Amino acid sequence: MTAILIRQAEMVTMNEKMEIRYGDIWIKNDRIVKIGKHLLGEVEPDTKIIEAEGKTVLPGFIQTHTHLCQTLFRGQADDMELMDWLKQRIWPLEAAHDHDSLYHSAKLGIGELIQGGTTTIMDMETVHHTDAAFEAMAETGIRALSGKVMMDIGDELPPDLLEKTDVSIAESIRLLETWHGYDNNRIQYAFCPRFVVSCTETLLKNVRDLSKDYDVLVHTHASENQGEVNIVEQRHGMRNVEYLDHIGLASERLVLAHCIWLNDWEKHIIREKGVKMTHCPGSNLKLASGVADVHGLHDIGAAISLGADGAPCNNTMDMFQEMKLAALLPKPFHGPSAVPALEVLKMATIQGAEALGLQHETGSLEEGKKADMILLDLQQFHSYPSQTVDPISRIVYSASAADVDTTIIDGRLVMENRIMKTMDKRRVLQDADEAVSRLVHRTAHLMQEE
């Protein structure tokens, strides 16, 4: 048995009452067993003690849209709009991946996420070598739902990314049956058709049925860019969300990334069918895609969570940046209290858990839940003064990823005092540089062959 006692901390619980508490958290194995005061006398002699006076403990962040396969592409596709970004840079780079490069890409991304306080992700990989990403997730201790991307149509796709429909489905099922439920459900599978533009109706209907049969989530992009919406309308005579609803994919098992260009009917579908939406403000701004109507969606009761998307369309997977942007962007249009700090922190924690169906396991600090949490050291120039200041406002508006002192996932210390425990940081960085050099060279060679 492993046991940890975090002592004398400020706790931002994110529980139903949104309590701010002060005291101790006792962890045994993968669970929070008790939250209270003066628990030192109750714990076993071999319990690890973390003195946390002056520190803030909160649930680990839950990012509901990432692309670990793209971390190596950071800085390789700057200052482009979505469809050009995909066709000219991202798809060729993804097509050039091999098992080792994808593994190193995932490892680099997970290191950044853990160091920035993210403990759970919903991730979308590329077409091939998805086992490599799952191997990195298994080794590093992150909690994850992930799947191979599915793409069976597209005139401008690199040949290595264009799949036969039955092959895409068969490989997705193989990966699900290999990885879903790994390590006591720390890793789960989700079907990941990339977006309507790159998927046939046959594939999407198969995904619909498989999602129901296996009781797993579907993760895809929708309405990120006006050009994308136009392609879908020309092909199907309907907009993205309306089309997904028409073929029966709109349900509580569907998690849609972006959802910037929605009309009122699509917003109604999202609300009525229980579809989950992931807001990615940093990515949306950098690709000049637009600004999602989070304020309006929140007003109608839509379920919204946060994600940083991938490194090449954001250059960082920092949840603190995403929270601040999510809070600030609506203010000029809807007033200073449009999306307050508390609502943003909910998106980053408990609402992320709800989007993934994990709200009974993680997303808040409560007895019986998984021990997924972070310790922040807010004794910094940029986060002071501390007295008479709302702790949630300090986290959303002042804190940064560099303030994350310790990260615990499933009761396991994966970072302590800024030192990574499940990976060799220097080796990960070295491997990433070597892998991206090979990848860029291979991409150039493949594009010359075409």
XYZ file of C-alpha atoms in Angstrom, residues 72-296:
225
model
C 6.866 17.338 -32.213
C 5.337 19.736 -34.753
C 5.546 22.717 -32.389
C 6.800 25.709 -34.379
C 6.550 23.842 -37.706
C 3.258 25.376 -38.872
C 2.933 28.901 -37.535
C 0.792 31.739 -38.905
C -1.547 29.703 -41.129
C -5.314 29.194 -41.278
C -6.807 25.782 -40.518
C -7.221 24.091 -43.902
C -3.852 25.297 -45.247
C -2.279 24.392 -41.890
C -3.622 20.845 -42.248
C -2.933 20.268 -45.935
C 0.477 21.926 -46.224
C 2.068 21.050 -42.890
C 0.206 18.870 -40.376
C -1.043 16.061 -42.595
C 2.351 15.584 -44.306
C 4.079 15.530 -40.905
C 1.568 13.049 -39.493
C 2.029 10.846 -42.559
C 5.783 10.763 -41.908
C 5.452 9.514 -38.306
C 6.854 6.126 -37.369
C 6.409 4.301 -34.078
C 9.441 5.915 -32.412
C 8.694 9.486 -33.481
C 5.096 9.223 -32.306
C 6.223 7.748 -28.969
C 8.661 10.626 -28.417
C 6.014 13.158 -29.463
C 3.558 11.745 -26.933
C 6.194 11.614 -24.196
C 7.112 15.265 -24.768
C 3.479 16.336 -24.671
C 2.698 14.365 -21.524
C 5.705 15.896 -19.787
C 4.421 19.376 -20.567
C 0.900 18.492 -19.436
C 1.964 16.974 -16.121
C 4.341 19.843 -15.397
C 1.488 22.286 -16.063
C -0.970 20.522 -13.749
C -3.025 18.505 -16.243
C -3.823 15.032 -14.905
C -6.424 13.805 -17.441
C -6.689 14.230 -21.202
C -8.975 13.338 -24.052
C -6.559 12.835 -26.894
C -6.747 12.252 -30.646
C -3.839 10.543 -32.373
C -3.040 10.154 -36.066
C -3.900 7.296 -38.451
C -0.978 4.954 -37.732
C 1.266 3.905 -34.816
C -1.304 4.727 -32.115
C 0.063 1.963 -29.879
C 3.142 4.158 -29.404
C 1.067 6.914 -27.814
C -0.682 4.446 -25.528
C 2.712 3.071 -24.482
C 3.804 6.583 -23.487
C 0.568 7.104 -21.544
C 1.004 3.780 -19.774
C 4.590 4.575 -18.728
C 4.097 8.160 -17.585
C 1.008 7.736 -15.407
C -1.303 10.245 -17.098
C -5.031 9.512 -17.086
C -6.221 9.449 -20.687
C -8.959 8.666 -23.160
C -7.486 8.384 -26.629
C -7.930 6.807 -30.039
C -6.519 6.614 -33.525
C -7.790 9.225 -35.925
C -10.080 7.849 -38.655
C -9.908 9.259 -42.206
C -11.331 7.449 -45.250
C -12.030 10.255 -47.729
C -10.139 13.295 -49.049
C -8.565 14.272 -52.367
C -5.708 16.232 -50.803
C -4.722 13.752 -48.106
C -1.224 12.242 -48.186
C -1.598 8.632 -49.379
C -0.345 7.270 -46.060
C -3.236 8.938 -44.198
C -6.059 7.837 -46.507
C -7.569 4.627 -45.118
C -9.995 2.054 -46.402
C -13.131 2.240 -44.306
C -13.049 -1.360 -43.108
C -9.337 -1.137 -42.242
C -9.886 2.027 -40.186
C -12.720 0.400 -38.260
C -10.840 -2.862 -37.701
C -7.734 -1.091 -36.387
C -9.847 1.082 -34.074
C -11.494 -2.021 -32.623
C -8.114 -3.718 -32.173
C -6.757 -0.725 -30.273
C -9.891 -0.535 -28.131
C -9.686 -4.207 -27.217
C -5.973 -3.825 -26.441
C -5.969 -0.648 -24.373
C -9.465 0.154 -23.087
C -9.508 -0.298 -19.306
C -5.723 -0.509 -18.946
C -4.369 -0.066 -15.401
C -7.733 -0.138 -13.624
C -9.339 2.146 -16.236
C -6.633 4.819 -16.059
C -6.482 4.529 -19.853
C -9.637 4.284 -21.942
C -10.423 4.271 -25.647
C -12.540 6.678 -27.699
C -13.421 6.478 -31.381
C -11.880 9.472 -33.180
C -13.171 10.255 -36.670
C -11.188 13.379 -37.515
C -14.053 15.504 -38.829
C -16.917 15.198 -41.274
C -14.733 16.492 -44.113
C -12.427 13.443 -43.945
C -14.978 10.718 -43.112
C -17.532 8.899 -45.223
C -21.053 8.477 -43.929
C -20.449 4.730 -43.821
C -17.540 5.200 -41.436
C -19.433 7.654 -39.227
C -22.457 5.371 -38.973
C -20.190 2.484 -38.015
C -18.624 4.675 -35.327
C -22.111 5.527 -34.069
C -22.980 1.850 -33.671
C -19.626 0.813 -32.219
C -19.744 3.615 -29.669
C -23.081 2.297 -28.459
C -22.029 -1.360 -28.536
C -18.803 -0.787 -26.572
C -20.228 2.098 -24.487
C -17.320 4.401 -25.270
C -17.094 8.047 -26.317
C -16.708 9.556 -29.779
C -14.288 12.466 -30.131
C -14.216 14.631 -33.255
C -13.803 18.197 -34.544
C -16.756 20.280 -35.650
C -17.349 23.797 -36.979
C -13.829 25.015 -36.269
C -13.485 26.996 -39.499
C -15.911 28.602 -41.938
C -14.285 26.854 -44.901
C -14.792 23.491 -43.194
C -18.473 24.307 -42.581
C -18.905 25.248 -46.244
C -17.430 21.927 -47.415
C -19.842 19.996 -45.188
C -22.833 22.046 -46.406
C -21.880 21.510 -50.050
C -21.460 17.763 -49.546
C -24.431 17.020 -47.289
C -26.771 20.009 -47.529
C -26.499 20.488 -43.769
C -24.123 22.112 -41.310
C -21.807 20.025 -39.120
C -23.822 19.466 -35.958
C -27.092 19.119 -37.854
C -25.502 16.444 -40.040
C -24.036 14.563 -37.069
C -27.484 14.599 -35.489
C -29.099 13.473 -38.768
C -26.974 10.319 -38.848
C -27.524 9.607 -35.154
C -24.138 10.572 -33.724
C -25.357 13.447 -31.558
C -25.667 11.992 -28.070
C -24.174 12.147 -24.592
C -21.299 10.005 -25.894
C -20.192 12.679 -28.416
C -17.420 15.168 -27.523
C -16.993 17.942 -30.113
C -13.885 20.097 -30.269
C -14.161 23.819 -31.121
C -17.804 24.484 -32.188
C -17.085 28.075 -33.194
C -19.404 28.448 -36.187
C -22.733 27.206 -34.846
C -26.176 28.491 -35.686
C -29.016 28.552 -33.154
C -30.396 25.190 -34.277
C -27.024 23.514 -33.800
C -26.739 25.007 -30.312
C -30.186 23.597 -29.573
C -29.085 20.142 -30.746
C -25.989 20.252 -28.541
C -28.099 21.146 -25.531
C -30.993 18.757 -26.149
C -28.885 15.723 -27.106
C -26.369 16.184 -24.289
C -23.424 16.622 -26.656
C -20.253 17.794 -24.895
C -18.283 20.735 -26.296
C -14.574 21.454 -25.848
C -13.507 25.094 -25.969
C -9.945 25.658 -27.264
C -9.464 29.445 -27.189
C -5.684 29.568 -27.744
C -5.792 27.347 -30.811
C -8.836 29.120 -32.211
C -7.100 32.480 -31.965
C -3.774 31.355 -33.429
C -5.404 29.714 -36.458
C -7.684 32.765 -36.841
C -10.643 30.395 -36.724
C -12.814 32.620 -34.538
C -14.156 32.797 -30.997
C -16.680 30.268 -29.731
C -19.854 31.649 -28.163
C -19.138 30.191 -24.737
C -21.309 32.808 -23.063
C -24.349 31.948 -25.187
